[in-house]
Amino acid sequence: KAGVTQTPRYLIKTRGQQVTLSCSPISGHRSVSWYQQTPGQGLQFLFEYFSETQRNKGNFPGRFSGRQFSNSRSEMNVSTLELGDSALYLCASSLMTGKDEQFFGPGTRLTVL
Amino acid sequence: QQQVKQSPQSLIVQKGGISIINCAYENTAFDYFPWYQQFPGKGPALLIAIRPDVSEKKEGRFTISFNKSAKQFSLHIMDSQPGDSATYFCAASSVRGDMRFGAGTRLTVKP
């Protein structure tokens, strides 16, 4: 079974731009969660999607948004990028809910200049 | 706000020794407590998890001890090996599924 895939793996943007990251969950998994990982703040929960609906949201500004498609693939978007948005963005898929065993992808390394 | 506090921040253990990482949580609604292992350049991978109806769970060299009244849980790695050198995260989630992670412990096992 293929694991969670994330594209792109690396991304460099400048302040004020927007970015879209993509996540393909493990086949059959319906829940996708997104996390931001930084050296200073660690792993922080962004949001969780299940059956195309956002089920949970962490404490991030509205510039961070996401969506899930009918095939469970998910995208997250960050608008008006700030330097502090530089981070590793991780996607995790699970069978039904974010509480089930989560399988993480390799992440997308975003650098904002 | 940090809902899961993890210590120590870093840990150095000799090969064959026991590595112990501790976590404490605040939210009594948490009912699922996984531990993740992360190697550089990789995403976290689930190591072992426990639910509050048991006080201990063992899988191979890895054991979780759980103290519900104290709202604490810990990971013990027996017979630590250099290949165990990684960053370990404890986490907790509630029925809502919003996983909260500890700050991580960088473990180094010296040969």
CSV table of C-alpha atoms in Angstrom, one decimal:
chain,number,residue,atom,x,y,z
A,1,LYS,CA,0.0,0.0,0.0
A,2,ALA,CA,1.4,3.4,-1.0
A,3,GLY,CA,2.0,5.8,1.9
A,4,VAL,CA,0.9,9.4,2.3
A,5,THR,CA,2.4,11.6,-0.4
A,6,GLN,CA,2.9,15.3,-0.3
A,7,THR,CA,3.8,17.7,-3.1
A,8,PRO,CA,5.8,19.6,-3.6
A,9,ARG,CA,8.6,18.5,-1.2
A,10,TYR,CA,10.3,21.9,-1.2
A,11,LEU,CA,9.0,25.3,-1.9
A,12,ILE,CA,10.5,28.8,-1.8
A,13,LYS,CA,8.1,31.8,-1.8
A,14,THR,CA,8.4,35.5,-1.0
A,15,ARG,CA,6.4,37.5,1.5
A,16,GLY,CA,2.9,38.4,0.4
A,17,GLN,CA,2.6,35.5,-2.0
A,18,GLN,CA,0.3,32.6,-1.5
A,19,VAL,CA,1.0,28.9,-1.7
A,20,THR,CA,-1.0,25.6,-2.1
A,21,LEU,CA,0.3,22.3,-0.8
A,22,SER,CA,-1.2,19.0,-1.7
A,23,CYS,CA,-1.6,15.7,0.2
A,24,SER,CA,-2.7,12.3,-1.1
A,25,PRO,CA,-3.7,10.0,1.8
A,26,ILE,CA,-3.3,6.3,2.0
A,27,SER,CA,-5.9,4.5,-0.2
A,28,GLY,CA,-9.1,4.0,1.8
A,29,HIS,CA,-8.3,6.6,4.4
A,30,ARG,CA,-10.9,9.3,4.7
A,31,SER,CA,-9.5,11.6,7.3
A,32,VAL,CA,-6.6,14.1,6.5
A,33,SER,CA,-5.0,16.3,9.2
A,34,TRP,CA,-2.5,19.0,8.6
A,35,TYR,CA,0.3,20.1,10.9
A,36,GLN,CA,2.9,22.8,11.0
A,37,GLN,CA,6.3,21.9,12.4
A,38,THR,CA,8.9,24.5,13.4
A,39,PRO,CA,11.9,24.3,15.7
A,40,GLY,CA,10.4,26.9,18.0
A,41,GLN,CA,6.8,25.8,18.2
A,42,GLY,CA,7.1,22.1,17.5
A,43,LEU,CA,4.2,20.2,15.9
A,44,GLN,CA,1.0,22.3,15.8
A,45,PHE,CA,-2.4,21.1,14.6
A,46,LEU,CA,-3.8,23.1,11.7
A,47,PHE,CA,-7.0,21.3,10.7
A,48,GLU,CA,-8.6,18.0,10.0
A,49,TYR,CA,-10.9,17.1,7.1
A,50,PHE,CA,-13.2,14.1,6.8
A,51,SER,CA,-15.5,13.5,3.9
A,52,GLU,CA,-14.8,16.9,2.4
A,53,THR,CA,-15.8,18.7,5.6
A,54,GLN,CA,-13.5,20.5,8.0
A,55,ARG,CA,-14.0,18.8,11.3
A,56,ASN,CA,-11.5,20.5,13.5
A,57,LYS,CA,-9.4,23.6,13.4
A,58,GLY,CA,-6.3,24.6,15.4
A,59,ASN,CA,-5.4,28.2,16.5
A,60,PHE,CA,-4.1,29.5,13.2
A,61,PRO,CA,-5.2,32.7,11.4
A,62,GLY,CA,-7.7,32.7,8.6
A,63,ARG,CA,-4.8,32.9,6.1
A,64,PHE,CA,-4.5,29.2,6.6
A,65,SER,CA,-7.2,27.3,4.8
A,66,GLY,CA,-7.8,23.9,3.4
A,67,ARG,CA,-10.1,21.6,1.5
A,68,GLN,CA,-10.7,18.0,0.8
A,69,PHE,CA,-11.9,16.5,-2.4
A,70,SER,CA,-14.2,13.5,-2.9
A,71,ASN,CA,-11.3,11.2,-3.4
A,72,SER,CA,-10.0,12.3,0.0
A,73,ARG,CA,-7.0,14.2,-1.4
A,74,SER,CA,-6.5,17.4,0.4
A,75,GLU,CA,-4.9,20.8,-0.2
A,76,MET,CA,-4.0,23.5,2.2
A,77,ASN,CA,-3.5,27.1,1.2
A,78,VAL,CA,-1.6,29.9,2.9
A,79,SER,CA,-2.3,33.4,1.7
A,80,THR,CA,-0.3,36.6,2.2
A,81,LEU,CA,2.8,34.6,3.3
A,82,GLU,CA,4.8,35.9,6.3
A,83,LEU,CA,8.4,35.0,7.2
A,84,GLY,CA,7.1,33.1,10.2
A,85,ASP,CA,5.2,30.8,7.9
A,86,SER,CA,8.5,29.1,7.0
A,87,ALA,CA,8.1,25.5,8.3
A,88,LEU,CA,7.7,21.9,7.5
A,89,TYR,CA,4.0,21.2,6.7
A,90,LEU,CA,3.0,17.7,7.5
A,91,CYS,CA,-0.1,15.9,6.3
A,92,ALA,CA,-1.4,12.8,8.1
A,93,SER,CA,-4.1,10.4,7.0
A,94,SER,CA,-6.2,8.1,9.1
A,95,LEU,CA,-8.9,5.6,8.4
A,96,MET,CA,-11.9,7.4,9.9
A,97,THR,CA,-11.0,10.1,12.5
A,98,GLY,CA,-8.0,12.1,13.5
A,99,LYS,CA,-7.9,10.0,16.7
A,100,ASP,CA,-7.2,6.8,14.8
A,101,GLU,CA,-3.7,5.9,14.0
A,102,GLN,CA,-2.3,8.7,11.9
A,103,PHE,CA,0.2,8.0,9.1
A,104,PHE,CA,2.4,11.0,8.2
A,105,GLY,CA,3.7,12.0,4.9
A,106,PRO,CA,7.3,13.3,4.4
A,107,GLY,CA,6.1,16.9,4.6
A,108,THR,CA,6.6,20.0,2.4
A,109,ARG,CA,9.4,22.3,3.5
A,110,LEU,CA,8.2,25.9,2.9
A,111,THR,CA,10.7,28.7,3.0
A,112,VAL,CA,9.4,32.3,2.9
A,113,LEU,CA,12.0,34.9,1.9
B,1,GLN,CA,-1.2,27.1,24.6
B,2,GLN,CA,0.8,23.9,25.2
B,3,GLN,CA,-1.6,21.3,26.3
B,4,VAL,CA,1.0,18.5,26.4
B,5,LYS,CA,4.2,19.1,28.2
B,6,GLN,CA,7.2,16.9,27.4
B,7,SER,CA,10.5,16.4,29.1
B,8,PRO,CA,13.4,16.2,28.8
B,9,GLN,CA,14.2,18.3,25.7
B,10,SER,CA,17.2,16.1,24.9
B,11,LEU,CA,18.5,12.9,26.3
B,12,ILE,CA,21.8,11.0,25.9
B,13,VAL,CA,21.9,7.3,26.8
B,14,GLN,CA,24.5,4.7,26.5
B,15,LYS,CA,23.8,1.7,24.3
B,16,GLY,CA,21.9,-0.9,26.3
B,17,GLY,CA,20.6,1.6,28.7
B,18,ILE,CA,17.0,2.7,29.4
B,19,SER,CA,15.6,5.8,27.8
B,20,ILE,CA,12.7,7.5,29.7
B,21,ILE,CA,10.7,10.4,28.3
B,22,ASN,CA,7.8,11.9,30.3
B,23,CYS,CA,4.7,13.8,29.3
B,24,ALA,CA,1.9,15.5,31.2
B,25,TYR,CA,-1.4,16.7,29.9
B,26,GLU,CA,-4.1,19.1,31.1
B,27,ASN,CA,-7.2,18.3,29.2
B,28,THR,CA,-9.2,15.5,30.8
B,29,ALA,CA,-11.1,15.0,27.6
B,30,PHE,CA,-7.9,13.4,26.0
B,31,ASP,CA,-8.4,9.7,25.7
B,32,TYR,CA,-5.8,8.6,23.1
B,33,PHE,CA,-2.1,8.9,23.8
B,34,PRO,CA,0.3,8.0,21.0
B,35,TRP,CA,4.1,8.3,20.8
B,36,TYR,CA,5.7,9.2,17.5
B,37,GLN,CA,9.3,8.7,16.4
B,38,GLN,CA,10.8,11.1,13.8
B,39,PHE,CA,14.1,10.8,11.9
B,40,PRO,CA,15.6,13.8,10.2
B,41,GLY,CA,13.9,14.5,6.9
B,42,LYS,CA,11.0,12.2,7.6
B,43,GLY,CA,7.5,12.6,8.9
B,44,PRO,CA,6.7,11.2,12.4
B,45,ALA,CA,5.9,7.5,12.6
B,46,LEU,CA,3.6,6.0,15.2
B,47,LEU,CA,5.6,4.0,17.7
B,48,ILE,CA,3.1,2.9,20.3
B,49,ALA,CA,-0.2,4.2,21.7
B,50,ILE,CA,-2.3,3.8,24.8
B,51,ARG,CA,-5.9,4.5,25.9
B,52,PRO,CA,-6.6,5.4,29.5
B,53,ASP,CA,-8.3,2.2,30.3
B,54,VAL,CA,-4.9,0.5,30.8
B,55,SER,CA,-2.0,1.6,32.9
B,56,GLU,CA,0.8,0.0,30.8
B,57,LYS,CA,1.3,-1.2,27.3
B,58,LYS,CA,4.4,-2.9,26.0
B,59,GLU,CA,5.5,-3.6,22.4
B,60,GLY,CA,9.0,-5.1,22.1
B,61,ARG,CA,11.5,-2.8,23.7
B,62,PHE,CA,9.0,0.1,24.0
B,63,THR,CA,6.6,0.5,27.0
B,64,ILE,CA,4.1,3.2,27.8
B,65,SER,CA,3.2,3.8,31.4
B,66,PHE,CA,0.0,5.8,32.0
B,67,ASN,CA,-1.1,7.5,35.2
B,68,LYS,CA,-4.6,8.8,34.7
B,69,SER,CA,-5.0,10.4,38.1
B,70,ALA,CA,-1.7,12.3,37.7
B,71,LYS,CA,-2.4,13.0,34.0
B,72,GLN,CA,1.0,11.8,33.1
B,73,PHE,CA,2.4,9.2,30.7
B,74,SER,CA,5.9,8.1,29.8
B,75,LEU,CA,7.8,6.1,27.2
B,76,HIS,CA,10.4,3.7,28.3
B,77,ILE,CA,12.9,2.3,25.7
B,78,MET,CA,14.7,-0.7,27.0
B,79,ASP,CA,18.1,-1.8,25.7
B,80,SER,CA,18.4,1.4,23.8
B,81,GLN,CA,20.3,1.1,20.5
B,82,PRO,CA,22.1,3.7,18.3
B,83,GLY,CA,19.3,3.1,15.7
B,84,ASP,CA,16.8,4.5,18.3
B,85,SER,CA,18.5,7.9,18.0
B,86,ALA,CA,15.7,10.2,16.8
B,87,THR,CA,13.2,12.8,18.1
B,88,TYR,CA,10.3,11.4,20.0
B,89,PHE,CA,7.0,13.1,20.4
B,90,CYS,CA,4.2,12.3,22.8
B,91,ALA,CA,0.7,13.4,21.8
B,92,ALA,CA,-2.9,13.4,23.0
B,93,SER,CA,-6.2,13.7,21.4
B,94,SER,CA,-9.9,13.6,22.4
B,95,VAL,CA,-12.9,12.2,20.6
B,96,ARG,CA,-12.8,15.4,18.5
B,97,GLY,CA,-9.7,14.1,16.9
B,98,ASP,CA,-7.6,17.3,17.3
B,99,MET,CA,-4.2,15.9,18.1
B,100,ARG,CA,-1.9,17.9,20.4
B,101,PHE,CA,1.8,17.2,20.4
B,102,GLY,CA,4.5,17.6,23.1
B,103,ALA,CA,7.6,19.7,22.2
B,104,GLY,CA,9.7,16.6,21.4
B,105,THR,CA,12.7,14.9,22.9
B,106,ARG,CA,15.9,14.4,20.9
B,107,LEU,CA,17.3,11.1,21.9
B,108,THR,CA,21.0,10.2,21.3
B,109,VAL,CA,22.1,6.7,22.0
B,110,LYS,CA,25.9,6.4,22.2
B,111,PRO,CA,27.5,3.2,21.0
